[in-house]
XYZ file of C-alpha atoms in Angstrom:
610
model
C 11.162 -139.129 -6.634
C 12.625 -136.691 -4.062
C 15.293 -135.810 -6.623
C 12.612 -134.163 -8.762
C 12.358 -131.245 -6.299
C 15.920 -130.235 -7.170
C 15.168 -129.762 -10.864
C 14.010 -126.605 -12.613
C 11.433 -126.729 -15.398
C 13.909 -127.146 -18.271
C 15.989 -129.690 -16.387
C 12.853 -131.691 -15.631
C 11.855 -131.582 -19.304
C 15.244 -133.023 -20.245
C 15.249 -135.710 -17.542
C 11.765 -137.013 -18.379
C 11.799 -136.554 -22.160
C 10.314 -139.413 -24.164
C 12.239 -138.555 -27.328
C 14.663 -141.256 -28.436
C 17.564 -139.140 -29.648
C 17.999 -136.002 -27.588
C 20.560 -133.240 -27.439
C 20.484 -131.144 -24.280
C 22.097 -127.764 -24.855
C 23.496 -126.832 -21.448
C 24.984 -123.330 -20.993
C 27.669 -122.784 -18.318
C 26.533 -123.522 -14.783
C 23.163 -124.901 -15.894
C 23.427 -128.242 -14.088
C 24.297 -130.637 -16.912
C 25.692 -133.255 -14.517
C 22.556 -133.034 -12.382
C 20.470 -133.665 -15.495
C 22.534 -136.672 -16.595
C 22.471 -138.316 -13.149
C 18.736 -137.748 -12.728
C 18.128 -139.067 -16.254
C 19.947 -142.281 -15.318
C 17.871 -142.613 -12.145
C 14.671 -141.996 -14.107
C 15.538 -144.706 -16.641
C 16.254 -147.254 -13.908
C 13.644 -146.392 -11.288
C 10.719 -145.217 -13.428
C 11.318 -146.822 -16.828
C 12.633 -150.069 -15.259
C 15.628 -150.136 -17.600
C 18.311 -152.648 -16.648
C 21.353 -150.602 -15.447
C 23.586 -152.830 -17.564
C 21.829 -151.452 -20.653
C 22.896 -147.895 -19.766
C 26.223 -146.336 -20.741
C 27.395 -142.919 -19.496
C 30.371 -141.590 -21.457
C 32.616 -138.766 -20.287
C 35.933 -137.328 -21.501
C 37.979 -137.669 -18.316
C 38.382 -140.302 -15.630
C 37.728 -137.724 -12.917
C 34.398 -136.729 -14.516
C 33.360 -140.393 -14.757
C 34.333 -140.991 -11.127
C 32.423 -137.904 -10.001
C 29.278 -138.948 -11.904
C 29.381 -142.470 -10.541
C 29.664 -141.200 -6.961
C 26.830 -138.733 -7.467
C 24.661 -141.488 -8.907
C 25.375 -143.768 -5.953
C 24.514 -140.940 -3.550
C 20.925 -140.604 -4.821
C 20.073 -143.948 -6.420
C 17.812 -146.513 -4.741
C 19.415 -149.352 -6.664
C 23.096 -149.974 -5.984
C 23.393 -153.677 -6.749
C 23.760 -153.121 -10.469
C 25.494 -149.959 -11.689
C 25.521 -148.511 -15.226
C 28.835 -148.066 -17.010
C 30.469 -144.733 -16.178
C 33.678 -144.094 -18.115
C 35.517 -142.422 -20.970
C 35.233 -143.252 -24.661
C 38.609 -144.936 -24.434
C 37.775 -147.072 -21.401
C 34.497 -148.206 -22.966
C 36.010 -149.342 -26.250
C 39.019 -150.803 -24.454
C 36.636 -153.155 -22.622
C 34.972 -154.078 -25.898
C 38.236 -154.797 -27.696
C 39.553 -156.775 -24.760
C 36.822 -159.363 -25.308
C 38.179 -160.116 -28.757
C 41.908 -159.357 -28.502
C 42.250 -160.747 -24.946
C 45.489 -158.807 -24.448
C 45.889 -155.084 -25.008
C 48.979 -153.124 -24.030
C 48.665 -149.343 -24.010
C 51.707 -147.242 -24.806
C 52.636 -145.027 -21.866
C 52.667 -141.285 -22.438
C 56.331 -141.032 -21.429
C 57.263 -143.463 -24.188
C 55.195 -141.539 -26.731
C 57.028 -138.365 -25.799
C 60.385 -140.128 -25.898
C 59.824 -141.491 -29.430
C 58.894 -138.085 -30.825
C 61.671 -136.377 -28.890
C 64.312 -138.765 -30.295
C 63.188 -137.977 -33.832
C 63.079 -134.224 -33.228
C 66.590 -134.305 -31.736
C 67.829 -135.161 -35.235
C 66.500 -131.788 -36.383
C 66.586 -129.617 -33.236
C 69.289 -128.928 -30.673
C 66.639 -128.449 -28.022
C 63.215 -130.094 -28.105
C 60.447 -128.196 -26.255
C 57.825 -130.393 -24.612
C 55.159 -128.194 -26.204
C 56.466 -129.152 -29.668
C 56.227 -132.857 -28.806
C 52.649 -132.410 -27.591
C 51.788 -130.523 -30.787
C 53.054 -133.386 -32.973
C 51.238 -136.033 -30.907
C 48.027 -133.995 -31.245
C 48.538 -133.844 -35.013
C 49.148 -137.611 -35.167
C 45.892 -138.137 -33.273
C 44.045 -135.761 -35.590
C 45.417 -137.518 -38.676
C 44.337 -140.957 -37.451
C 40.897 -139.851 -36.324
C 40.136 -138.122 -39.595
C 41.303 -141.216 -41.496
C 42.937 -138.965 -44.087
C 46.080 -139.449 -46.143
C 49.291 -138.276 -44.512
C 50.240 -136.658 -47.824
C 47.176 -134.420 -47.668
C 47.372 -133.738 -43.936
C 48.464 -130.259 -42.912
C 50.640 -130.512 -39.839
C 51.937 -127.552 -37.858
C 55.393 -129.088 -38.275
C 57.535 -129.372 -41.401
C 55.982 -132.148 -43.498
C 59.076 -134.355 -43.780
C 59.730 -134.046 -40.033
C 56.113 -134.872 -39.206
C 56.132 -137.940 -41.485
C 59.365 -139.101 -39.828
C 57.770 -138.690 -36.373
C 54.565 -140.449 -37.426
C 56.342 -143.426 -39.005
C 58.715 -143.855 -36.041
C 55.816 -143.711 -33.582
C 53.689 -146.240 -35.471
C 56.643 -148.611 -36.084
C 57.535 -148.595 -32.390
C 53.984 -149.494 -31.397
C 53.771 -152.234 -34.018
C 57.117 -153.733 -33.006
C 56.201 -153.750 -29.311
C 52.544 -154.779 -29.777
C 51.257 -151.518 -28.295
C 48.179 -149.408 -28.930
C 47.393 -145.807 -28.133
C 43.921 -144.491 -27.273
C 43.225 -143.537 -30.893
C 44.058 -147.096 -31.991
C 41.519 -148.453 -29.517
C 38.738 -146.361 -31.034
C 39.857 -147.065 -34.607
C 40.008 -150.815 -34.016
C 36.608 -150.741 -32.313
C 35.158 -148.974 -35.334
C 36.790 -151.524 -37.668
C 35.469 -154.365 -35.519
C 31.908 -153.030 -35.725
C 31.993 -152.317 -39.471
C 33.554 -155.665 -40.402
C 31.398 -157.821 -38.132
C 27.702 -156.990 -38.056
C 27.007 -159.691 -35.466
C 29.362 -158.059 -32.990
C 27.892 -154.633 -33.690
C 24.355 -155.931 -33.197
C 25.367 -157.595 -29.964
C 26.507 -154.271 -28.509
C 23.478 -152.485 -29.865
C 21.386 -154.883 -27.800
C 23.469 -154.061 -24.718
C 23.809 -150.278 -25.154
C 20.120 -149.406 -25.216
C 20.661 -145.991 -23.644
C 23.833 -144.005 -24.269
C 24.354 -140.750 -22.367
C 27.251 -138.503 -23.407
C 28.693 -135.719 -21.278
C 30.508 -132.749 -22.937
C 29.183 -133.837 -26.330
C 30.705 -130.738 -27.956
C 34.181 -132.240 -27.404
C 33.544 -135.263 -29.661
C 35.809 -135.647 -32.666
C 34.824 -137.193 -36.001
C 35.771 -140.746 -34.994
C 33.869 -140.601 -31.695
C 30.822 -139.242 -33.488
C 30.982 -142.152 -35.945
C 31.238 -144.685 -33.107
C 28.177 -143.159 -31.444
C 26.255 -143.357 -34.716
C 27.148 -147.040 -35.098
C 26.235 -148.025 -31.543
C 23.135 -145.832 -31.175
C 21.374 -146.889 -34.372
C 17.988 -148.130 -33.151
C 18.869 -147.096 -29.597
C 18.680 -143.864 -27.613
C 21.361 -141.197 -27.357
C 21.127 -138.469 -24.729
C 23.885 -135.996 -25.580
C 24.569 -133.105 -23.197
C 26.896 -130.262 -24.057
C 27.354 -126.684 -25.166
C 28.733 -125.803 -28.582
C 29.591 -122.363 -27.167
C 32.232 -124.142 -25.083
C 33.730 -126.144 -27.961
C 37.401 -125.114 -27.621
C 39.358 -128.199 -28.671
C 39.380 -127.742 -32.436
C 43.067 -128.705 -32.453
C 41.938 -132.161 -31.246
C 39.158 -132.468 -33.811
C 36.092 -131.261 -31.891
C 33.583 -129.342 -33.974
C 30.552 -127.259 -32.862
C 28.712 -128.364 -36.024
C 28.115 -131.777 -34.430
C 25.849 -130.090 -31.871
C 24.365 -127.502 -34.211
C 23.492 -130.209 -36.756
C 22.562 -132.920 -34.258
C 19.498 -134.049 -36.227
C 21.692 -134.676 -39.293
C 23.756 -137.213 -37.398
C 21.032 -138.892 -35.351
C 17.642 -139.719 -36.804
C 14.804 -137.483 -35.610
C 17.173 -135.807 -33.169
C 15.422 -133.409 -30.810
C 17.067 -130.431 -29.118
C 16.162 -129.374 -25.587
C 17.591 -126.309 -23.864
C 18.570 -125.617 -20.277
C 18.375 -121.890 -19.665
C 19.411 -121.026 -16.111
C 23.004 -120.303 -15.096
C 23.290 -121.211 -11.395
C 26.986 -120.340 -11.201
C 27.531 -116.695 -12.065
C 26.026 -113.443 -10.847
C 23.601 -111.651 -13.143
C 25.956 -109.106 -14.713
C 28.583 -111.748 -15.539
C 25.933 -113.818 -17.352
C 24.736 -110.767 -19.301
C 28.308 -109.835 -20.210
C 29.045 -113.326 -21.525
C 25.900 -113.205 -23.671
C 27.090 -109.936 -25.261
C 30.144 -111.816 -26.468
C 28.904 -115.216 -27.615
C 25.912 -113.901 -29.573
C 28.439 -112.757 -32.199
C 29.164 -116.369 -33.197
C 27.135 -117.751 -36.098
C 27.836 -121.496 -35.799
C 25.754 -122.068 -32.673
C 22.296 -122.954 -31.425
C 20.130 -119.966 -30.591
C 19.366 -120.255 -26.919
C 18.038 -118.304 -23.983
C 20.480 -117.965 -21.087
C 19.413 -116.348 -17.833
C 21.028 -115.897 -14.445
C 19.402 -117.653 -11.509
C 21.183 -115.247 -9.155
C 19.533 -111.814 -9.102
C 22.367 -109.863 -7.485
C 25.356 -108.434 -9.320
C 29.062 -108.799 -8.702
C 32.044 -106.647 -9.500
C 33.147 -106.427 -13.126
C 36.329 -104.422 -13.577
C 38.090 -103.494 -16.796
C 41.429 -101.670 -16.951
C 43.967 -101.040 -19.677
C 47.541 -100.850 -18.386
C 50.664 -99.464 -20.007
C 52.484 -102.795 -19.847
C 52.493 -106.288 -18.357
C 54.581 -105.250 -15.344
C 51.994 -102.624 -14.356
C 49.230 -105.183 -14.909
C 50.941 -107.775 -12.696
C 51.712 -105.201 -10.011
C 48.081 -104.082 -9.878
C 46.792 -107.675 -9.767
C 49.068 -108.492 -6.823
C 47.738 -105.513 -4.863
C 44.177 -106.416 -5.815
C 44.584 -109.991 -4.614
C 45.987 -108.838 -1.283
C 42.959 -106.521 -0.985
C 40.500 -109.323 -1.854
C 41.986 -111.760 0.655
C 42.268 -108.979 3.233
C 38.492 -108.563 3.138
C 38.282 -112.003 4.851
C 35.551 -113.074 2.434
C 37.821 -115.099 0.127
C 40.964 -117.215 0.398
C 43.752 -117.299 -2.175
C 42.347 -120.574 -3.533
C 39.145 -118.712 -4.509
C 41.093 -116.652 -7.053
C 42.139 -117.680 -10.575
C 44.310 -115.854 -13.092
C 43.641 -116.972 -16.652
C 45.694 -116.348 -19.779
C 45.709 -117.430 -23.405
C 49.322 -118.689 -23.501
C 51.603 -119.903 -20.723
C 54.327 -117.324 -21.348
C 51.986 -114.665 -19.949
C 52.369 -116.124 -16.451
C 55.986 -114.929 -16.061
C 55.272 -111.358 -14.978
C 52.547 -112.551 -12.610
C 54.844 -115.089 -10.923
C 57.666 -112.563 -10.689
C 55.406 -110.076 -8.921
C 53.988 -112.747 -6.641
C 57.523 -113.627 -5.525
C 58.137 -110.029 -4.471
C 54.963 -109.941 -2.399
C 55.132 -113.519 -1.108
C 51.808 -114.456 -2.713
C 51.564 -118.218 -3.075
C 50.403 -119.583 -6.409
C 49.655 -122.952 -7.940
C 49.349 -124.141 -11.522
C 46.082 -125.908 -12.189
C 47.455 -128.410 -14.705
C 51.141 -129.215 -14.683
C 53.443 -126.207 -14.533
C 55.173 -123.767 -16.830
C 58.564 -122.140 -16.385
C 59.399 -119.421 -18.894
C 63.121 -119.861 -18.257
C 62.955 -123.486 -19.352
C 62.121 -122.457 -22.917
C 65.024 -123.584 -25.101
C 65.831 -120.002 -26.148
C 66.006 -118.837 -22.524
C 68.146 -121.826 -21.597
C 70.601 -121.004 -24.404
C 70.980 -117.378 -23.335
C 71.246 -118.347 -19.654
C 74.066 -120.734 -20.574
C 75.890 -117.874 -22.337
C 75.471 -115.833 -19.150
C 76.606 -118.754 -16.979
C 79.800 -119.233 -18.950
C 80.587 -115.518 -18.680
C 80.879 -115.711 -14.883
C 81.838 -119.396 -14.515
C 84.325 -120.107 -17.306
C 84.648 -123.698 -16.090
C 80.897 -124.520 -16.484
C 81.320 -127.331 -19.028
C 77.608 -128.117 -19.370
C 76.699 -124.529 -20.274
C 79.705 -124.345 -22.579
C 78.748 -127.562 -24.395
C 75.230 -126.232 -24.992
C 76.233 -122.902 -26.581
C 79.497 -123.608 -28.393
C 77.702 -124.538 -31.621
C 74.984 -121.902 -31.375
C 75.586 -120.503 -33.934
C 77.313 -123.434 -35.587
C 81.119 -123.317 -35.256
C 81.859 -126.846 -36.517
C 83.114 -128.056 -33.153
C 82.871 -131.838 -33.141
C 80.966 -133.782 -30.522
C 84.189 -135.643 -29.713
C 86.010 -132.435 -28.789
C 83.030 -131.128 -26.832
C 83.025 -134.400 -24.875
C 86.726 -133.877 -24.077
C 85.930 -130.501 -22.546
C 83.149 -132.023 -20.414
C 85.448 -134.830 -19.234
C 88.407 -132.569 -18.460
C 89.437 -133.389 -14.869
C 90.362 -129.869 -13.715
C 88.407 -126.645 -13.198
C 89.761 -124.515 -16.028
C 88.431 -122.074 -18.583
C 86.417 -124.121 -21.107
C 87.530 -121.920 -23.995
C 91.182 -122.627 -23.156
C 90.572 -126.367 -22.769
C 88.952 -126.549 -26.196
C 91.501 -124.368 -27.995
C 94.392 -126.449 -26.571
C 93.083 -129.799 -27.809
C 95.645 -131.418 -30.073
C 95.053 -131.109 -33.835
C 92.342 -128.461 -33.381
C 92.144 -126.609 -36.745
C 93.523 -123.072 -36.705
C 90.283 -121.517 -37.994
C 88.383 -123.087 -35.101
C 90.909 -121.890 -32.525
C 90.508 -118.347 -33.822
C 86.705 -118.588 -33.502
C 86.982 -119.991 -29.980
C 89.359 -117.280 -28.780
C 87.254 -114.554 -30.413
C 84.157 -115.855 -28.625
C 86.110 -116.068 -25.355
C 87.097 -112.411 -25.678
C 83.506 -111.305 -26.297
C 82.014 -113.403 -23.476
C 84.671 -112.235 -20.983
C 83.454 -108.645 -21.477
C 79.852 -109.416 -20.432
C 80.538 -108.600 -16.748
C 81.610 -105.063 -17.651
C 78.832 -104.342 -20.165
C 75.507 -102.610 -19.509
C 72.921 -105.367 -19.245
C 70.948 -104.247 -22.318
C 74.089 -104.622 -24.433
C 74.830 -108.121 -23.107
C 71.706 -109.650 -24.648
C 72.110 -107.681 -27.889
C 75.692 -108.945 -28.113
C 74.565 -112.563 -27.753
C 71.736 -112.155 -30.234
C 73.422 -110.074 -32.915
C 77.217 -109.847 -32.517
C 77.729 -113.479 -31.556
C 75.015 -114.412 -34.056
C 72.461 -116.365 -32.000
C 69.685 -114.830 -34.111
C 71.167 -116.423 -37.241
C 71.133 -119.823 -35.558
C 67.548 -119.257 -34.441
C 66.311 -118.177 -37.884
C 67.820 -121.262 -39.519
C 66.354 -123.482 -36.818
C 62.876 -121.979 -37.260
C 62.976 -122.236 -41.045
C 64.171 -125.834 -40.968
C 61.559 -126.983 -38.462
C 58.584 -124.773 -39.328
C 58.811 -122.933 -35.993
C 57.154 -119.512 -35.760
C 60.069 -117.036 -35.795
C 57.805 -114.227 -34.533
C 57.029 -116.272 -31.428
C 60.749 -116.864 -30.867
C 61.441 -113.153 -31.224
C 58.799 -112.517 -28.554
C 60.623 -114.915 -26.236
C 63.862 -113.022 -26.830
C 62.197 -109.682 -26.161
C 60.468 -110.971 -23.017
C 63.785 -112.314 -21.753
C 65.564 -109.040 -22.510
C 62.958 -106.930 -20.697
C 63.195 -109.180 -17.647
C 67.014 -109.242 -17.668
C 67.412 -105.463 -17.875
C 65.630 -104.962 -14.538
C 68.649 -106.367 -12.644
C 71.946 -104.831 -11.626
C 74.270 -107.553 -12.839
C 74.393 -111.048 -14.330
C 74.853 -112.833 -10.999
C 71.789 -111.159 -9.503
C 69.710 -112.187 -12.517
C 70.892 -115.804 -12.387
C 70.014 -115.929 -8.691
C 66.529 -114.642 -9.569
C 66.095 -117.369 -12.217
C 67.043 -119.963 -9.600
C 64.530 -118.537 -7.106
C 61.851 -118.307 -9.819
C 62.350 -121.950 -10.836
C 62.411 -123.196 -7.241
C 59.137 -121.385 -6.494
C 57.457 -123.225 -9.366
C 58.705 -126.569 -8.063
C 57.506 -125.737 -4.549
C 54.083 -124.545 -5.753
C 52.778 -128.093 -6.216
C 52.715 -128.478 -2.427
C 50.607 -125.377 -1.760
C 46.939 -125.695 -0.852
C 45.725 -122.154 -0.215
C 47.195 -120.515 -3.320
C 46.109 -118.415 -6.290
C 45.331 -120.631 -9.297
C 47.274 -119.940 -12.503
C 46.000 -121.544 -15.707
C 45.602 -121.216 -19.419
C 41.968 -120.750 -20.410
C 41.920 -124.213 -21.988
C 42.820 -125.708 -18.611
C 39.807 -124.400 -16.672
C 36.868 -125.626 -18.763
C 34.333 -127.174 -16.415
C 35.685 -125.309 -13.395
C 34.549 -122.241 -11.440
C 36.144 -119.650 -9.149
C 34.772 -116.849 -6.980
C 37.169 -114.313 -8.486
C 38.507 -114.547 -12.034
C 41.222 -112.377 -13.582
C 41.634 -112.571 -17.373
C 44.873 -110.904 -18.415
C 46.297 -109.559 -21.687
C 43.006 -109.228 -23.552
C 44.765 -107.972 -26.670
C 44.705 -108.558 -30.388
C 47.018 -111.421 -31.455
C 46.690 -112.937 -27.967
C 42.938 -113.387 -27.589
C 42.141 -113.870 -30.449
C 45.523 -115.521 -31.015
C 47.531 -114.373 -34.020
C 47.522 -117.910 -35.477
C 43.720 -118.084 -35.302
C 42.892 -114.884 -37.194
C 40.700 -115.118 -39.178
C 40.287 -118.881 -39.689
C 39.376 -119.807 -36.096
C 37.918 -116.551 -34.829
C 34.723 -118.188 -33.567
C 36.692 -120.736 -31.543
C 38.766 -117.929 -30.023
C 35.519 -116.179 -29.066
C 34.271 -119.421 -27.500
C 37.531 -119.637 -25.568
C 37.078 -116.124 -24.193
C 33.474 -117.028 -23.353
C 34.700 -120.027 -21.336
C 37.089 -117.746 -19.420
C 34.358 -115.232 -18.539
C 31.863 -117.887 -17.468
C 34.269 -119.380 -14.904
C 33.529 -116.407 -12.595
C 31.064 -116.892 -9.750
C 31.103 -113.469 -8.057
C 33.683 -111.086 -9.506
C 35.352 -110.703 -12.888
C 38.461 -108.683 -13.714
C 39.306 -108.186 -17.402
C 42.602 -106.499 -18.213
C 44.361 -105.345 -21.344
C 47.777 -103.757 -21.887
C 49.087 -101.162 -24.314
C 52.513 -102.776 -24.785
C 53.677 -106.387 -24.781
C 57.404 -107.141 -25.012
C 57.960 -103.501 -25.835
C 55.603 -103.556 -28.812
C 52.302 -101.635 -28.948
C 49.249 -103.889 -28.930
C 45.628 -103.098 -29.662
C 42.922 -104.103 -27.248
C 41.109 -107.310 -28.211
C 38.223 -106.881 -30.633
C 36.212 -108.999 -28.195
C 36.226 -106.133 -25.675
C 34.065 -104.048 -28.011
C 31.599 -106.930 -28.062
C 31.659 -107.246 -24.270
C 31.202 -103.549 -23.648
C 29.288 -102.274 -26.717
C 28.341 -98.981 -25.073
C 31.842 -97.990 -23.969
């Protein structure tokens, strides 16, 4: 076949292997998709396998679509096409034959159910918290463990309430989620051997992309279907970064334990990155123990630029990056879209965006968007600031009047919001008939404090809200009640304070927040723009120039992952490094939110001689 000329020695070995159960360990940029597509062509064209007996499983619709198109581009036989799709789409088709009608719950409804429960416990429900609970629900179902023994990141009683409400809603409305589809498929196979055998006769050859991302349930489904058949699993345990979803590198490391007489083959050439980036990444990942020992070499013989700096703070880091990007684009070799800035957590993007706004550098979030000022803590403080310069802002007033709790009833708050004239909200509330005297005193005291904000130094304004008014007390109770990390909330407060103090007055700051938020909304329309993303969001992607920021202890590795998930944090950093094609910029800072931070321990592994 002419396709054979495109394959290197190790790729060819994988494509033409005669082993039944094969794991192909594919380092970054080693051509795993090329191997899978050529393997499919080999089975059909050389082995004369019926395409309908071949199943190619991916983890995203876009990956499945890409593989199908690449197959069609090189295949001689286009009349019958193998199945290309996700785990969920495959088992959906199977279930549909027996249930005849399957309704999938929409993500918006899932979020709404969890949000409605959380609103009973929280005044403000962050989207991130909803996603965290839905991930935990998925993990619980896939592990098939007891809810009593399951360790959620949320308070146990709150999590159980969320879980029960979610499952009851689906049951009442005859809905399934993607986990239900896989669970019911597994139940169908186990309870009916005839059905299982029927699909074993159909799925003679199963090829799995990104095998390292499989969770326990998906692994079990593969074991059921592939018994007596062939599995061709391609992946890289060094890029297993979804432990919070149930993926486990041990499934690749112990492949022969899960699939009879499993044979491991290794791709060894990185076609993506320049030589020194490949060598640097190897310095890091060799420190992990739960991995396959493999040889990884760069196909490119030239070297790119690797730059490491340690800045005093995040502002200096962002300022330097902005200048560097202007320099890179000014060389006329790269466009803005060839540049990616990667970070461990979304909050780290704030300083970058702020600096980009000053220099008119366009940016774009890779997946969704993140606005620091939409965090519930920021929104609360902004509403305090709003009411200090617009005493008639009823929405802001309604949000903060019971933070901390002042026992103002929802009925009286609604009266303020419905008041037909533009008047001071504090006066409207205090003049409501039958308002208790103790509440009137609290309202007028708060009014007096808030009215002074415009005359205060900006650093004292935030301290007054947090400590004198008592917002910190509200926050501590909220965190304790809902198992929210108080240290993380304190970081949000400190980040907000440091940003706020750079302005001359409250009005100027609020105008900046408006401009900041509008720029994020507008960014979705930009084409030639710098990519901003968490490291998790860029797996499988590549960029000519990669900036990795805030390489500090308690960030990468993350404070919540030390020491229990240190190897996964190292894999995450490895994924970030191996996104770079030509140039790699790794930065650390001495202070974050005004607190001294040590450089990441991973930097010593990257640069052992420095």
